[in-house]
Short mmCIF file of C-alpha atoms in Angstrom, two decimals:
data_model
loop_
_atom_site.label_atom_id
_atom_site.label_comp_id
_atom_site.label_asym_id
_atom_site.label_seq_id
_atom_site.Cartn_x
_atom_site.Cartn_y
_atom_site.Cartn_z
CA UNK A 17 -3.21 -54.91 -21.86
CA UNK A 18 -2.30 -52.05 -23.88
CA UNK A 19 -3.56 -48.62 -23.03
CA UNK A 20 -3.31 -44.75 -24.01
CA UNK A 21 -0.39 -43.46 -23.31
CA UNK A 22 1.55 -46.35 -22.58
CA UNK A 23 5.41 -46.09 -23.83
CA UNK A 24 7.07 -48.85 -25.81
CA UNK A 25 10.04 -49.62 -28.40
CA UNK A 26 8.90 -50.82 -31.44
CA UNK A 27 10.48 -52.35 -34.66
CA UNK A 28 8.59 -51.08 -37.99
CA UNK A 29 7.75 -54.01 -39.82
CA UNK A 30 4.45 -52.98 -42.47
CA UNK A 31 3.47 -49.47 -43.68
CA UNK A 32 -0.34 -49.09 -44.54
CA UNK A 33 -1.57 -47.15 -47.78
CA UNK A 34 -1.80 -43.95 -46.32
CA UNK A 35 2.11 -43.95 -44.79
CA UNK A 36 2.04 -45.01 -41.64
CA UNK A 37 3.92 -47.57 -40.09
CA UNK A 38 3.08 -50.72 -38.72
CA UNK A 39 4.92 -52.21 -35.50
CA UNK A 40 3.50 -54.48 -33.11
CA UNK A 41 3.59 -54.62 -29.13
CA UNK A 42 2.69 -58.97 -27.86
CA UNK A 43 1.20 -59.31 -31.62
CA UNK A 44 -1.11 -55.98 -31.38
CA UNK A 45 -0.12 -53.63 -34.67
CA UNK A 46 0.14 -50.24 -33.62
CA UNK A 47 -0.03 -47.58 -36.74
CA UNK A 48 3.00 -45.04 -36.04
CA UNK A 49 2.59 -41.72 -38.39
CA UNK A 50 6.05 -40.68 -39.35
CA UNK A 51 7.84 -43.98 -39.66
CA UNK A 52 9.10 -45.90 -42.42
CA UNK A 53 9.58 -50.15 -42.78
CA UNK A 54 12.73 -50.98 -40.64
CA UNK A 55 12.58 -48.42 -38.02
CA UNK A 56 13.30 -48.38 -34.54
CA UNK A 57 11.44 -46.27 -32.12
CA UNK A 58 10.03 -45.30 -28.98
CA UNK A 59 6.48 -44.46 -29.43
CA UNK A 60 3.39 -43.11 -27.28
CA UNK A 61 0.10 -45.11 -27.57
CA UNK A 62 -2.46 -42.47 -28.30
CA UNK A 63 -5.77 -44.26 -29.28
CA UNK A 64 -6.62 -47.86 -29.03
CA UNK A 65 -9.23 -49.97 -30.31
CA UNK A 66 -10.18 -53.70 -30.12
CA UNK A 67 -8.02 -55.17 -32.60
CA UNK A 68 -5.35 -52.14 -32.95
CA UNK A 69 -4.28 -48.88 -32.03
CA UNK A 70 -2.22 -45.83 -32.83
CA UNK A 71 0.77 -44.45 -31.69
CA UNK A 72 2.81 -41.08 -31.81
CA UNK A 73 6.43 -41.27 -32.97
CA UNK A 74 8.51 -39.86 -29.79
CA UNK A 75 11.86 -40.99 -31.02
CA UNK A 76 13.92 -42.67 -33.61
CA UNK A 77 16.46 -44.79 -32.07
CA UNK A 78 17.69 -46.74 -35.68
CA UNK A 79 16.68 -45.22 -38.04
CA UNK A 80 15.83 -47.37 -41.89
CA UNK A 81 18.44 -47.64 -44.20
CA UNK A 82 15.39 -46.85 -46.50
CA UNK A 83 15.41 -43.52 -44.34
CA UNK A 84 15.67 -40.26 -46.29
CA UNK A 85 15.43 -36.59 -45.10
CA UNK A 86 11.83 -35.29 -46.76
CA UNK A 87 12.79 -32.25 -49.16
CA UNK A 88 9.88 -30.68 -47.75
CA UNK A 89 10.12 -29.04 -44.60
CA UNK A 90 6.78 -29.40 -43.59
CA UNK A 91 6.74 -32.86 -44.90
CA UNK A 92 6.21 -34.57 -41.15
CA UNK A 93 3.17 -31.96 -40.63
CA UNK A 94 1.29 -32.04 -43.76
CA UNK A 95 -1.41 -35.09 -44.83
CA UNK A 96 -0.21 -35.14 -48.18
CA UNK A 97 2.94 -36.83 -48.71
CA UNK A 98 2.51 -39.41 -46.47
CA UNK A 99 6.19 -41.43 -47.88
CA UNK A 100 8.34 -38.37 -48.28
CA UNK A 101 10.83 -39.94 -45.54
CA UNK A 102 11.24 -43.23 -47.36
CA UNK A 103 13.73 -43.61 -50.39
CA UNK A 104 11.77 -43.67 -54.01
CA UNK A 105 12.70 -46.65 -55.18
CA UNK A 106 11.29 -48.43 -51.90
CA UNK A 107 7.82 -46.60 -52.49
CA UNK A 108 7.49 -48.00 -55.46
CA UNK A 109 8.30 -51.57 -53.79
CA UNK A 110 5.69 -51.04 -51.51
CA UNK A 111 2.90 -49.53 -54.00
CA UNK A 112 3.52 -52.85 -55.91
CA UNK A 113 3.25 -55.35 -53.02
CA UNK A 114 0.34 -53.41 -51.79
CA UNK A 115 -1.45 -54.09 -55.53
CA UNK A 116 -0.48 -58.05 -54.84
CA UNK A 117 -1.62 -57.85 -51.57
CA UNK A 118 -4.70 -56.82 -52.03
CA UNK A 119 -5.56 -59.23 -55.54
CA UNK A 120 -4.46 -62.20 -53.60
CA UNK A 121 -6.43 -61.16 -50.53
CA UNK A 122 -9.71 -59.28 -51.82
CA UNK A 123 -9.57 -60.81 -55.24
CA UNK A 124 -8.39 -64.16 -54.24
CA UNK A 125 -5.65 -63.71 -57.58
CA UNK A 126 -2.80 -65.20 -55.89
CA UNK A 127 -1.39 -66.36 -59.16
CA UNK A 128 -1.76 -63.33 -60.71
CA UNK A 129 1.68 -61.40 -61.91
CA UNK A 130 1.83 -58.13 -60.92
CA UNK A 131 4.75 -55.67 -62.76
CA UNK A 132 6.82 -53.56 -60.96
CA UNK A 133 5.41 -49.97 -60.85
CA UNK A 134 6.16 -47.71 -63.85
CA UNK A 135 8.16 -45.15 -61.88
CA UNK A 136 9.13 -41.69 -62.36
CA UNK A 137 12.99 -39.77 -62.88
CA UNK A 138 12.19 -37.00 -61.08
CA UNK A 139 8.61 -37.14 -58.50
CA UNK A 140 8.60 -33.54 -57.66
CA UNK A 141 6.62 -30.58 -59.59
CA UNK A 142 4.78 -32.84 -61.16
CA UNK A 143 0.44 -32.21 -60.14
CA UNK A 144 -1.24 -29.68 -62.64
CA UNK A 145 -3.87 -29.24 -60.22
CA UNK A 146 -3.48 -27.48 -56.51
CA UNK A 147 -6.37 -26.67 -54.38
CA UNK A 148 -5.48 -24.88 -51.08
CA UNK A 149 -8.27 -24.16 -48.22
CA UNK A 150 -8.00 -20.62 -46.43
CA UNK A 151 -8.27 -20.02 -42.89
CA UNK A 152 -6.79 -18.32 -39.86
CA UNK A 153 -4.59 -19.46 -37.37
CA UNK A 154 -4.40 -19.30 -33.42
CA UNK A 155 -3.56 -15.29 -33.42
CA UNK A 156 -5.64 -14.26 -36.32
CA UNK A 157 -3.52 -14.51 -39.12
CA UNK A 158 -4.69 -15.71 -42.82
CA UNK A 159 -2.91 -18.85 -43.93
CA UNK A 160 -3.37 -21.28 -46.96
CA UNK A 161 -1.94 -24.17 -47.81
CA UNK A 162 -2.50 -27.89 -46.67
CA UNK A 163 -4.69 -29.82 -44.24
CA UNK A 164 -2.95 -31.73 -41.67
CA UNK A 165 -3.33 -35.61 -41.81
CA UNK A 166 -6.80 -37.15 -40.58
CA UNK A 167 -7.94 -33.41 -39.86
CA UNK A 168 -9.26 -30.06 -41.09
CA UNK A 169 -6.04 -27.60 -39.62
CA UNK A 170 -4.46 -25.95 -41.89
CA UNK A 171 -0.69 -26.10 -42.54
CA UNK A 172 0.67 -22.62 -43.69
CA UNK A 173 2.76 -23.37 -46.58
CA UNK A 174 2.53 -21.51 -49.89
CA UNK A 175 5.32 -23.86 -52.08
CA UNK A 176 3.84 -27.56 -52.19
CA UNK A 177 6.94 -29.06 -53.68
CA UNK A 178 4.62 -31.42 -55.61
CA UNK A 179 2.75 -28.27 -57.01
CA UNK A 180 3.90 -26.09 -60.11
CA UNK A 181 6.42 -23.57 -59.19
CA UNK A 182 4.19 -20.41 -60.37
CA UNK A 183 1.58 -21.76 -57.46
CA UNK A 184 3.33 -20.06 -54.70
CA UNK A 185 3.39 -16.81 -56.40
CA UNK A 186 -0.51 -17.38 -57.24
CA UNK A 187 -0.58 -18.02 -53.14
CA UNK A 188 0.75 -15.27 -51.66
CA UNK A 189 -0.65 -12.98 -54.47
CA UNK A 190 -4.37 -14.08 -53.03
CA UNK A 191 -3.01 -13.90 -49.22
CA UNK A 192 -2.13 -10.22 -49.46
CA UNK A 193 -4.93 -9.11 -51.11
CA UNK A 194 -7.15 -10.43 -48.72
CA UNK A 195 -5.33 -9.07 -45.78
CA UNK A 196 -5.09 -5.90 -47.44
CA UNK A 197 -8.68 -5.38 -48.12
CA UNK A 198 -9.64 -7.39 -45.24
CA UNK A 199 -11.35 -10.33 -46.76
CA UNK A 200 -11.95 -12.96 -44.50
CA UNK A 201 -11.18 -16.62 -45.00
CA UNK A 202 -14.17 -19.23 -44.52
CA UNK A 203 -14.40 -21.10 -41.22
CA UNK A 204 -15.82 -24.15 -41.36
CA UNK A 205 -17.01 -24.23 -37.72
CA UNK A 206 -19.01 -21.18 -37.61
CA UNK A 207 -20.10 -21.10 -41.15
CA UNK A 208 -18.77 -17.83 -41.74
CA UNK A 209 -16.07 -16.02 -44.09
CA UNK A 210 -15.83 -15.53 -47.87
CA UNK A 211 -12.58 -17.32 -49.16
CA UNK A 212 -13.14 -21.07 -48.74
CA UNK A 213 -10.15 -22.69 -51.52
CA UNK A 214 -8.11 -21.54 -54.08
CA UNK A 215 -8.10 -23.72 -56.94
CA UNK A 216 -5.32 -23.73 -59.51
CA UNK A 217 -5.30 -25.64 -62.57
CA UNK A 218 -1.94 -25.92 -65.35
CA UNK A 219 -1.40 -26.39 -68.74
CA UNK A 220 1.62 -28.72 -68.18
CA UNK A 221 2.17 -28.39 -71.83
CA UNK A 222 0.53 -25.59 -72.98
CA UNK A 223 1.98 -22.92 -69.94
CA UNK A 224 -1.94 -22.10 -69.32
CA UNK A 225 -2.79 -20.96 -65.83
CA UNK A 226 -6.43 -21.04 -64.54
CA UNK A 227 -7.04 -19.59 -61.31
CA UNK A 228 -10.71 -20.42 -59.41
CA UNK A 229 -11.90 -18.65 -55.95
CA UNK A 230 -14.31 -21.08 -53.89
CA UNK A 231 -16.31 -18.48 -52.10
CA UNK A 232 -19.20 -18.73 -49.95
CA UNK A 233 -20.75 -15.84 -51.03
CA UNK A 234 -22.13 -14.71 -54.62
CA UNK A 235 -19.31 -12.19 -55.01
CA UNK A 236 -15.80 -11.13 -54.21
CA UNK A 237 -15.00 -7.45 -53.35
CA UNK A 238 -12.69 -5.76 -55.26
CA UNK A 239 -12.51 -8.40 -57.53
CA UNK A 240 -11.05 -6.19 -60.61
CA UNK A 241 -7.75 -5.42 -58.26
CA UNK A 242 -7.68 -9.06 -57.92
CA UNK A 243 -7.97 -9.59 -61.99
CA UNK A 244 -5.13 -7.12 -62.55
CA UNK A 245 -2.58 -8.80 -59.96
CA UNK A 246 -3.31 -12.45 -61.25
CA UNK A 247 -3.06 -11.10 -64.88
CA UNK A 248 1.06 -9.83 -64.49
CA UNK A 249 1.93 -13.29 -63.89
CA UNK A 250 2.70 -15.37 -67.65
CA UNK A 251 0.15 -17.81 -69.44
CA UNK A 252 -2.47 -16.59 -67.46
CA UNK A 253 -5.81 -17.81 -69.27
CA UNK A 254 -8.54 -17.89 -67.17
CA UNK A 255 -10.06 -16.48 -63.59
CA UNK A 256 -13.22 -17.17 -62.19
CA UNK A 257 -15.65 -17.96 -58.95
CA UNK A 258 -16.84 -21.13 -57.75
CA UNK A 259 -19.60 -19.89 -55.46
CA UNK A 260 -20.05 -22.84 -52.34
CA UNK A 261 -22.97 -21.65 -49.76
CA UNK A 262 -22.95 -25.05 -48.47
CA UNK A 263 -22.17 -26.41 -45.26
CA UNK A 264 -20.26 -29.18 -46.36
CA UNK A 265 -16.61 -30.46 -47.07
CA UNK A 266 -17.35 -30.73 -50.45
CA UNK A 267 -14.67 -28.07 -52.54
CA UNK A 268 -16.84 -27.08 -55.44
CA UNK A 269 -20.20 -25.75 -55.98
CA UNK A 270 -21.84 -25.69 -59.18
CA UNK A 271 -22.26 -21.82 -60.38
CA UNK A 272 -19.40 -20.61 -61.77
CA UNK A 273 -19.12 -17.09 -62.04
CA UNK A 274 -16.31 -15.79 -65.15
CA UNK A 275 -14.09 -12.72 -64.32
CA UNK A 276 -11.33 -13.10 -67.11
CA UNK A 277 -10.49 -14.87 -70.12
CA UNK A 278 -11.81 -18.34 -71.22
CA UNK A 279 -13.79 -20.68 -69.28
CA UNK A 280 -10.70 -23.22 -70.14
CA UNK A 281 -7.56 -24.00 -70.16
CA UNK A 282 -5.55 -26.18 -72.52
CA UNK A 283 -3.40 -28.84 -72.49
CA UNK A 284 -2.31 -32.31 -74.63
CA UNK A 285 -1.42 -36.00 -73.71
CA UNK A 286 0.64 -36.79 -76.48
CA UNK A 287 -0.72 -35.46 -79.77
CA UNK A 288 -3.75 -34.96 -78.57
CA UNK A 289 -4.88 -32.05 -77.29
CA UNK A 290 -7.82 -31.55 -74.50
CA UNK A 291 -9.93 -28.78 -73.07
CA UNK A 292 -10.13 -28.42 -69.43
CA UNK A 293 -12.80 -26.59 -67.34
CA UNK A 294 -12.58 -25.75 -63.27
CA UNK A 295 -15.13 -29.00 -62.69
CA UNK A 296 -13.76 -31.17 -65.35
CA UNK A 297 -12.14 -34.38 -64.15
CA UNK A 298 -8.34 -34.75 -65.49
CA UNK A 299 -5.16 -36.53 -64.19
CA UNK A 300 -3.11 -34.37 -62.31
CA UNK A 301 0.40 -36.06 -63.34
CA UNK A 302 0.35 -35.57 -67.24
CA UNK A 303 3.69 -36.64 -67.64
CA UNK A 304 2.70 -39.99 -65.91
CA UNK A 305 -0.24 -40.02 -67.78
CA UNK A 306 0.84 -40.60 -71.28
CA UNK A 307 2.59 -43.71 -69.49
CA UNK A 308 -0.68 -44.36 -68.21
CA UNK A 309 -3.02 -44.21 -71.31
CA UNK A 310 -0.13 -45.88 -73.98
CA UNK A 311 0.06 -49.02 -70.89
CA UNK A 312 -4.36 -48.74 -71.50
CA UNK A 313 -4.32 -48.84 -75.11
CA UNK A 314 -1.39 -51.18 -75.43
CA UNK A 315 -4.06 -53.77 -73.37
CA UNK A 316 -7.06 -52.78 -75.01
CA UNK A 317 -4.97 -54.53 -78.60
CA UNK A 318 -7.22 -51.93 -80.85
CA UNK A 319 -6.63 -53.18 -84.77
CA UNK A 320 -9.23 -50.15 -86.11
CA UNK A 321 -12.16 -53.07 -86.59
CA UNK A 322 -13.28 -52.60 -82.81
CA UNK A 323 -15.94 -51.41 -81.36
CA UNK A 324 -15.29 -49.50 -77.80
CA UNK A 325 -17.57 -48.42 -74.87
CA UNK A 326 -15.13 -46.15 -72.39
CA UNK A 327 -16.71 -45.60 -68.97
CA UNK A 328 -16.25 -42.73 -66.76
CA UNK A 329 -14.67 -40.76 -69.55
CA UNK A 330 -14.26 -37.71 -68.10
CA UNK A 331 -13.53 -34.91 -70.33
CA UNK A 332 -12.91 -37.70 -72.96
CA UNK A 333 -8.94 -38.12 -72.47
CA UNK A 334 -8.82 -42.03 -72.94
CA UNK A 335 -11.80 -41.68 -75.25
CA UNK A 336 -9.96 -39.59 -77.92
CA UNK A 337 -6.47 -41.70 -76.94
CA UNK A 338 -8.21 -44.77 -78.37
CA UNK A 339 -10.49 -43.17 -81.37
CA UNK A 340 -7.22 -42.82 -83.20
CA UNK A 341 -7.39 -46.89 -83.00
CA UNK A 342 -10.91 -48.04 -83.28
CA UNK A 343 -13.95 -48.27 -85.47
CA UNK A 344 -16.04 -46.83 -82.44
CA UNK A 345 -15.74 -45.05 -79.03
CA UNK A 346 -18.59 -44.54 -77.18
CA UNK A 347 -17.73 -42.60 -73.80
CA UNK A 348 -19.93 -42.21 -71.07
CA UNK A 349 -19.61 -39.55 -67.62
CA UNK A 350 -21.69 -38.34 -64.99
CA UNK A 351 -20.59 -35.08 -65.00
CA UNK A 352 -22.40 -32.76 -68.02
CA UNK A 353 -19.99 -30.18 -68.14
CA UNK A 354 -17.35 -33.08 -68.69
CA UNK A 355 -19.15 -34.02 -71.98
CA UNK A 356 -19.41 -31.06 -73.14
CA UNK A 357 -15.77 -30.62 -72.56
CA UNK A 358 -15.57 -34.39 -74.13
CA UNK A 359 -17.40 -33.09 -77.41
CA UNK A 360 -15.56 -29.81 -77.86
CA UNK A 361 -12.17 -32.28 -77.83
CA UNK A 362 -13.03 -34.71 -80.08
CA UNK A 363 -13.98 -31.69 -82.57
CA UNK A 364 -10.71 -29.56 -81.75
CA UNK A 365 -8.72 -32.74 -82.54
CA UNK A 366 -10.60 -33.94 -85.96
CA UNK A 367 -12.21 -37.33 -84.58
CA UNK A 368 -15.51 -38.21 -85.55
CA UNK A 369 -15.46 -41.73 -84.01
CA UNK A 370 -16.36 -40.93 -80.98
CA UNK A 371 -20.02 -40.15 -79.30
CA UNK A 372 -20.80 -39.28 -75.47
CA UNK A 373 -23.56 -40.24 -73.32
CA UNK A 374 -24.08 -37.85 -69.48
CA UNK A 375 -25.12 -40.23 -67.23
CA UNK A 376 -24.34 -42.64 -64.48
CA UNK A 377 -22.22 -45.85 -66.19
CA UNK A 378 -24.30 -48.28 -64.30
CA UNK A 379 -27.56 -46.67 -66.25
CA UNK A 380 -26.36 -45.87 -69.12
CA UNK A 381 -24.43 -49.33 -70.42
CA UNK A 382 -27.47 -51.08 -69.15
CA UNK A 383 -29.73 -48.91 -70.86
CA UNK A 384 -28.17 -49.12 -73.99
CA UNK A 385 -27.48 -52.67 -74.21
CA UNK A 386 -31.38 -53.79 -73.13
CA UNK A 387 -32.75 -50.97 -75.49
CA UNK A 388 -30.42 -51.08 -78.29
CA UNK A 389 -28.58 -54.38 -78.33
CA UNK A 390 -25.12 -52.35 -78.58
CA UNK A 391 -21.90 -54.57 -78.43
CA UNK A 392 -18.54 -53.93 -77.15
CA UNK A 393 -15.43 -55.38 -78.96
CA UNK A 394 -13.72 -54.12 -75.94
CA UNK A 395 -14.68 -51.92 -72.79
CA UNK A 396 -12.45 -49.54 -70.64
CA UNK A 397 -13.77 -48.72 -67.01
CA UNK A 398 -11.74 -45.89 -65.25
CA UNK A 399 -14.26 -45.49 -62.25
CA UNK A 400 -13.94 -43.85 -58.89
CA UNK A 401 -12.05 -45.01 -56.07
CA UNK A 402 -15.64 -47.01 -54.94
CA UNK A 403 -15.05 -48.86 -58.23
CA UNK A 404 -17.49 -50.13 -60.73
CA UNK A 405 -21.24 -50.42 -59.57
CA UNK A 406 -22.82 -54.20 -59.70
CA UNK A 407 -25.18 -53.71 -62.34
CA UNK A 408 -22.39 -51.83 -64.54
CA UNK A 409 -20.59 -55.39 -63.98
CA UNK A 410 -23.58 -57.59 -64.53
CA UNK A 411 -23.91 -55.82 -67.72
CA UNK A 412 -20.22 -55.83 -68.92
CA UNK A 413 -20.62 -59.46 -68.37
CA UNK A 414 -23.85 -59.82 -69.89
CA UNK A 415 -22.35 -57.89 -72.89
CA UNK A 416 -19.58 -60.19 -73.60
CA UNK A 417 -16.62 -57.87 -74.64
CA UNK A 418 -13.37 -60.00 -75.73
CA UNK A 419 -11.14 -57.68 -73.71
CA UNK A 420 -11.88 -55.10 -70.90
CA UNK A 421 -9.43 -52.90 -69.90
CA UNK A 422 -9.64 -51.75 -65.76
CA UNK A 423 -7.64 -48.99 -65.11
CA UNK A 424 -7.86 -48.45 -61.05
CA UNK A 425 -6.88 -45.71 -58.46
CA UNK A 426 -7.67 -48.37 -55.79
CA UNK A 427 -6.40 -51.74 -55.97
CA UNK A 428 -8.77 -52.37 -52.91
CA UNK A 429 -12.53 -52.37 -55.28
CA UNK A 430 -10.11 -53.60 -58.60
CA UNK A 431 -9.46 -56.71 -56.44
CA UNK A 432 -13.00 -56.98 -55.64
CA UNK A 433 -14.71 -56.13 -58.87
CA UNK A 434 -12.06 -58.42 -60.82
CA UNK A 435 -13.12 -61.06 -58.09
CA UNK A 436 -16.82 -60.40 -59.95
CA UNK A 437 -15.26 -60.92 -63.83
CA UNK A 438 -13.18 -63.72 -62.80
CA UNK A 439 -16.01 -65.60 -61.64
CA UNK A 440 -18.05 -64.31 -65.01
CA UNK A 441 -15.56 -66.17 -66.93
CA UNK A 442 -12.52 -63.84 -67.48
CA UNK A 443 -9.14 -64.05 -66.79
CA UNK A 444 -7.08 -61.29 -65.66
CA UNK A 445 -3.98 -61.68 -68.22
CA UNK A 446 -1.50 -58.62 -67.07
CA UNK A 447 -1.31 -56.32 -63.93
CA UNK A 448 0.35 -52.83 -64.56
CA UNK A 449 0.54 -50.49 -61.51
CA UNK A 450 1.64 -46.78 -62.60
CA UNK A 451 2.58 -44.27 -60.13
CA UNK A 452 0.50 -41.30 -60.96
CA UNK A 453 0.79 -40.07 -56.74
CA UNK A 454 4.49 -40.16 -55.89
CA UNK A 455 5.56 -39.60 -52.30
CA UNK A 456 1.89 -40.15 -51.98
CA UNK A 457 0.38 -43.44 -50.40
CA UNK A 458 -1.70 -44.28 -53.61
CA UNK A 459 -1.28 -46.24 -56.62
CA UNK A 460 -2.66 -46.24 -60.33
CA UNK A 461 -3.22 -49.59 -61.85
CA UNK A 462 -4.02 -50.97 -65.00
CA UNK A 463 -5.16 -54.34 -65.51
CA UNK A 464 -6.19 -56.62 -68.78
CA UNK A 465 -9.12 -58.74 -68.39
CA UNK A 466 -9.16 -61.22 -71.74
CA UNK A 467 -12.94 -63.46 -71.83
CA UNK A 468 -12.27 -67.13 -71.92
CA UNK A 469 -15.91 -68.14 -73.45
CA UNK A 470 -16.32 -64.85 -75.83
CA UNK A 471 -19.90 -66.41 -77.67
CA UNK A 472 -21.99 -66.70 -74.56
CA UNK A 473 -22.41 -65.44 -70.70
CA UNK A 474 -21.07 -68.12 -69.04
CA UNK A 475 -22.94 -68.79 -66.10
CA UNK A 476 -26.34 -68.52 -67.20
CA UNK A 477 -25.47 -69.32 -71.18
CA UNK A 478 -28.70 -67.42 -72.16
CA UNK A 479 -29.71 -64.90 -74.77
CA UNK A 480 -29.77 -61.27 -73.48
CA UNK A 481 -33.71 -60.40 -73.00
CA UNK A 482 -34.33 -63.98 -70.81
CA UNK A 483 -31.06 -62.33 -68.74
CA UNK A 484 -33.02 -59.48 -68.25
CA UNK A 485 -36.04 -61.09 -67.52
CA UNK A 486 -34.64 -63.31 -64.66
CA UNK A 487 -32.78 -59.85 -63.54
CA UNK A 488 -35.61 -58.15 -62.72
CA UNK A 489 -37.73 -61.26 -61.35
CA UNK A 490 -34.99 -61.53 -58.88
CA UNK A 491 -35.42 -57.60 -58.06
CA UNK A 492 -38.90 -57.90 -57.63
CA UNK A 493 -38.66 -61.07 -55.16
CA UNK A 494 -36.25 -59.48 -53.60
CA UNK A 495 -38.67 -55.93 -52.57
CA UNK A 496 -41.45 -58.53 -51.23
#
């Protein structure tokens, strides 16, 4: 019987989404932090649980020809590049086989093809988007930079080399002017401190820098000093305060509070060009994400005849990406700001195709289709990692759209939601996984769903108000 801290060699023969490797001791997996597929090592058992355990790399005896030295030199340290010590061209292998994997195994799509992933040349520099926590370490000292993996300590490290180069500068800018007028970071234990996280947002295209202090407090002394620092460093556009009084893990509050410039930055995905707030929602690889969108509207087939409902918009970015192509876009987002932002964009850019809705997808679609009767020549869902709510897919298959478009940042709920429109009568046509995270464990996929009865829903074969009406008998039986 395995136990904790029991010794053994292992061979590395699986790696799990978030990095770590997978050997087995008498057929029991052991996940081994720090290890790569085709290792050799001797390894300390340091938790176990019924059906598996976890183990602490102590040495690498053979080491992977798919073995590289992480550029980053606190690469082993850090939570977030969990694949930094495997060669690029092998995490892409593995971010497509984990896509199969999980379609044949959650989705039951074992026919399915899936592409390889569209890669990048160079998967450094690339996120427009850093947020870095503040704290202290053991002998007092401020530090910033990145939480360690499965926990809350803080790695001091001021140049993420996924981050924007100008980030390191914005770093140490904020370190030193809290240790000069003794501001204290937050800790989360006690509740106390100012300076929770540093948010730091980039105009890839546009050179725009917006800078955002999470505080928990209502102000930040000697803010103005702060304000003139920030401001000597080029393209900066925007500085504010995210106040957080909450005990949570949660980043963001919701007051903002403007010291300088705009409450936006700019940037552009392609020709189009998008407004960007501290809370808006936007992908943080934008030279991946002009892959991303032209693989979405490639799949969506747009002719300028269709009609297009685009769910969890955002600040509108696939929105406005397909108005150029449709008759109709409608987008709809949770998030009000986001709509706003989603508004502003489609009238800085000249399209008047395109209408939002704030609400939750699963509420509004519904909403709309009982109330209104609105049709969908095509649908695009971009939803959260949970994926798409069961009434949202009820609905989509209720509505009857020839094509919907699933663009996924968790092949895990795509294989179970597409399990849910396979079984509503479409067939999943073309599997595209995009690497939007590299040296990251997660994958971006987009995937064409094309209906194989278009003129009716194909279970039930029945005219939208009796759908309803058996709907909500069920709901009601259901409560008694």
């Amino acid at each position: 019987m395995i136990q904790k801290n029991d010794s053994f060699i292992v061979k590395i023969e699986d790696m799990t989404t978030e990095g770590e490797g997978i050997g087995k001791v008498e057929g029991f997996p052991l996940f081994i932090k720090d290890t790569v597929i085709g290792d050799e090592a001797e390894i300390k058992v340091i938790k176990v649980k019924k059906t598996y355990g976890y183990g602490r790399l102590m040495r690498l005896l053979v080491p992977s020809k798919d073995r590289v030295e992480p550029a980053c030199p606190v690469a082993r340290q850090c939570g977030g590049c969990q694949l930094q010590a495997m060669a690029y061209e092998k995490q892409l292998e593995l971010k497509q086989k984990k896509v199969k994997n999980n379609l044949a195994r959650i989705g039951g799509l074992t026919e399915v093809e899936v592409q390889p992933v569209i890669g990048m040349e160079y998967p450094f520099r690339y996120r427009n988007k850093t947020q870095v926590p503040f704290g202290k370490d053991k002998e007092g000292r401020i530090v910033a930079g990145f939480y360690a993996g499965r926990t809350h300590t803080i790695i001091d490290q001021e140049d993420c080399l996924l981050a924007q180069p100008v980030c390191k500068t914005i770093i140490h800018i904020m370190k030193q002017f809290m240790e000069e007028f003794h501001i204290e970071p937050y800790d989360e234990q006690a509740h106390r401190g100012l300076v929770r996280h540093l948010l730091i947002r980039n105009g890839y295209y546009t050179g725009q820098i917006m800078v955002c202090v999470i505080i928990n407090g209502t102000k930040l002394p000697h803010s103005e000093e702060l304000i003139r620092r920030l401001c000597g460093i080029e393209g900066m556009t925007s500085i504010c305060l995210n106040i957080n009084r909450e005990r949570t893990n949660v980043i963001m509050g919701k007051q903002m509070v403007w010291l300088y410039g705009t409450h936006y930055i700019e940037d552009r995905i392609g020709d189009i060009r998008y407004r960007i707030s501290p809370l808006s929602f936007f992908q943080v690889n934008p030279l991946q994400t002009k892959k991303l969108y032209d693989t979405a509207l490639s799949f969506a087939g747009l002719t300028g005849e269709e009609t297009v409902w685009d769910l969890y918009c955002g600040i509108g970015t696939i929105s406005l990406f397909l108005a150029r192509h449709a008759k109709m876009v409608y987008g709809v987002e949770i998030v009000e700001p986001a709509i706003e932002d989603a508004r502003t964009n489609a009238l800085a850019n000249g399209i008047t195709n395109a209408q939002f809705f704030v609400g939750k997808a699963e509420e509004v679609l519904p909403e709309q289709y009982r109330t209104k009767q609105v049709k969908a020549d095509v649908i695009v869902v971009d939803p959260p990692r949970k994926g798409c709510d069961e009434t949202l897919l009820e609905t989509i298959a209720a509505m009857q759209p020839k094509r919907v478009v699933y663009v996924s940042c968790d092949s895990a709920t795509l294989a179970r939601d597409l399990k849910y429109l396979t079984g509503a009568g479409y067939e999943v046509k073309r599997v595209q996984p995009v690497e939007m995270f590299a040296l990251g464990g997660h994958v971006e996929t987009v995937c064409l769903l094309s209906n194989r009865k278009p003129d009716s829903y194909v279970h039930l074969n029945l005219k939208m108000e009796d759908y309803y009406r058996i709907k909500d008998a069920q709901k009601e039986q259901g409560k008694k």
